[in-house]
PDB file of C-alpha atoms in Angstrom:
ATOM      1  CA  MET T   1       0.786   7.521  14.324  1.00 79.00           C
ATOM      2  CA  ASN T   2      -0.986   5.383  16.802  1.00 89.00           C
ATOM      3  CA  LYS T   3      -1.483   1.571  16.833  1.00 93.00           C
ATOM      4  CA  ALA T   4      -4.882   1.739  15.258  1.00 93.00           C
ATOM      5  CA  GLN T   5      -3.748   3.764  12.327  1.00 93.00           C
ATOM      6  CA  TYR T   6      -0.521   1.530  11.888  1.00 93.00           C
ATOM      7  CA  LYS T   7      -2.877  -1.532  11.631  1.00 95.00           C
ATOM      8  CA  ALA T   8      -5.229   0.182   9.299  1.00 94.00           C
ATOM      9  CA  ILE T   9      -2.434   0.951   7.042  1.00 94.00           C
ATOM     10  CA  GLN T  10      -0.888  -2.553   7.251  1.00 95.00           C
ATOM     11  CA  THR T  11      -4.339  -4.036   6.346  1.00 96.00           C
ATOM     12  CA  ALA T  12      -4.661  -1.650   3.339  1.00 96.00           C
ATOM     13  CA  ILE T  13      -1.204  -2.663   2.151  1.00 95.00           C
ATOM     14  CA  ALA T  14      -2.046  -6.235   2.348  1.00 97.00           C
ATOM     15  CA  ARG T  15      -5.204  -5.832   0.347  1.00 97.00           C
ATOM     16  CA  LEU T  16      -3.522  -3.665  -2.205  1.00 96.00           C
ATOM     17  CA  GLN T  17      -0.878  -6.396  -2.543  1.00 96.00           C
ATOM     18  CA  LYS T  18      -3.619  -9.110  -3.180  1.00 96.00           C
ATOM     19  CA  LEU T  19      -5.238  -6.780  -5.684  1.00 95.00           C
ATOM     20  CA  HIS T  20      -1.892  -6.175  -7.320  1.00 94.00           C
ATOM     21  CA  SER T  21      -1.436  -9.903  -7.803  1.00 94.00           C
ATOM     22  CA  GLU T  22      -4.789 -10.355  -9.500  1.00 95.00           C
ATOM     23  CA  LEU T  23      -4.382  -7.505 -11.924  1.00 94.00           C
ATOM     24  CA  VAL T  24      -3.454  -8.113 -15.688  1.00 92.00           C
ATOM     25  CA  MET T  25      -3.133  -4.680 -17.024  1.00 94.00           C
ATOM     26  CA  ILE T  26       0.383  -3.210 -16.398  1.00 94.00           C
ATOM     27  CA  SER T  27      -0.860   0.397 -15.978  1.00 94.00           C
ATOM     28  CA  ASP T  28      -3.184  -0.878 -13.233  1.00 95.00           C
ATOM     29  CA  ARG T  29      -0.483  -2.830 -11.569  1.00 95.00           C
ATOM     30  CA  ASN T  30       1.846   0.262 -11.604  1.00 96.00           C
ATOM     31  CA  ALA T  31      -0.871   2.439  -9.994  1.00 96.00           C
ATOM     32  CA  VAL T  32      -1.581  -0.017  -7.228  1.00 96.00           C
ATOM     33  CA  GLN T  33       2.134  -0.485  -6.646  1.00 97.00           C
ATOM     34  CA  ALA T  34       2.511   3.356  -6.257  1.00 96.00           C
ATOM     35  CA  ALA T  35      -0.177   3.324  -3.712  1.00 96.00           C
ATOM     36  CA  ILE T  36       1.509   0.521  -1.887  1.00 95.00           C
ATOM     37  CA  ASP T  37       4.800   2.475  -1.893  1.00 96.00           C
ATOM     38  CA  GLN T  38       3.171   5.585  -0.581  1.00 95.00           C
ATOM     39  CA  LEU T  39       1.518   3.682   2.275  1.00 95.00           C
ATOM     40  CA  ARG T  40       4.837   2.084   3.217  1.00 94.00           C
ATOM     41  CA  CYS T  41       6.468   5.475   3.315  1.00 94.00           C
ATOM     42  CA  LEU T  42       3.708   6.560   5.931  1.00 90.00           C
ATOM     43  CA  VAL T  43       4.467   3.416   7.939  1.00 88.00           C
ATOM     44  CA  ASP T  44       8.224   3.647   7.687  1.00 85.00           C
ATOM     45  CA  GLY T  45       7.784   7.408   8.888  1.00 78.00           C
ATOM     46  CA  ASN T  46       8.979  10.764   7.410  1.00 56.00           C
ATOM     47  CA  GLY T  47       6.692  10.184   4.274  1.00 49.00           C
ATOM     48  CA  LYS T  48       9.849  10.024   2.235  1.00 45.00           C
TER      49      LYS T  48
END
């Protein structure tokens, strides 16, 4: 993963976290949290 990809993923995580904090429905929050977790796995490597 190059620096541009890494930065793009970090930006996406930040935006998703902001969205997550604004959501009310638990199901929506869970879906956004799952997306955040998947992106973090990409950044951390190995896609665990």
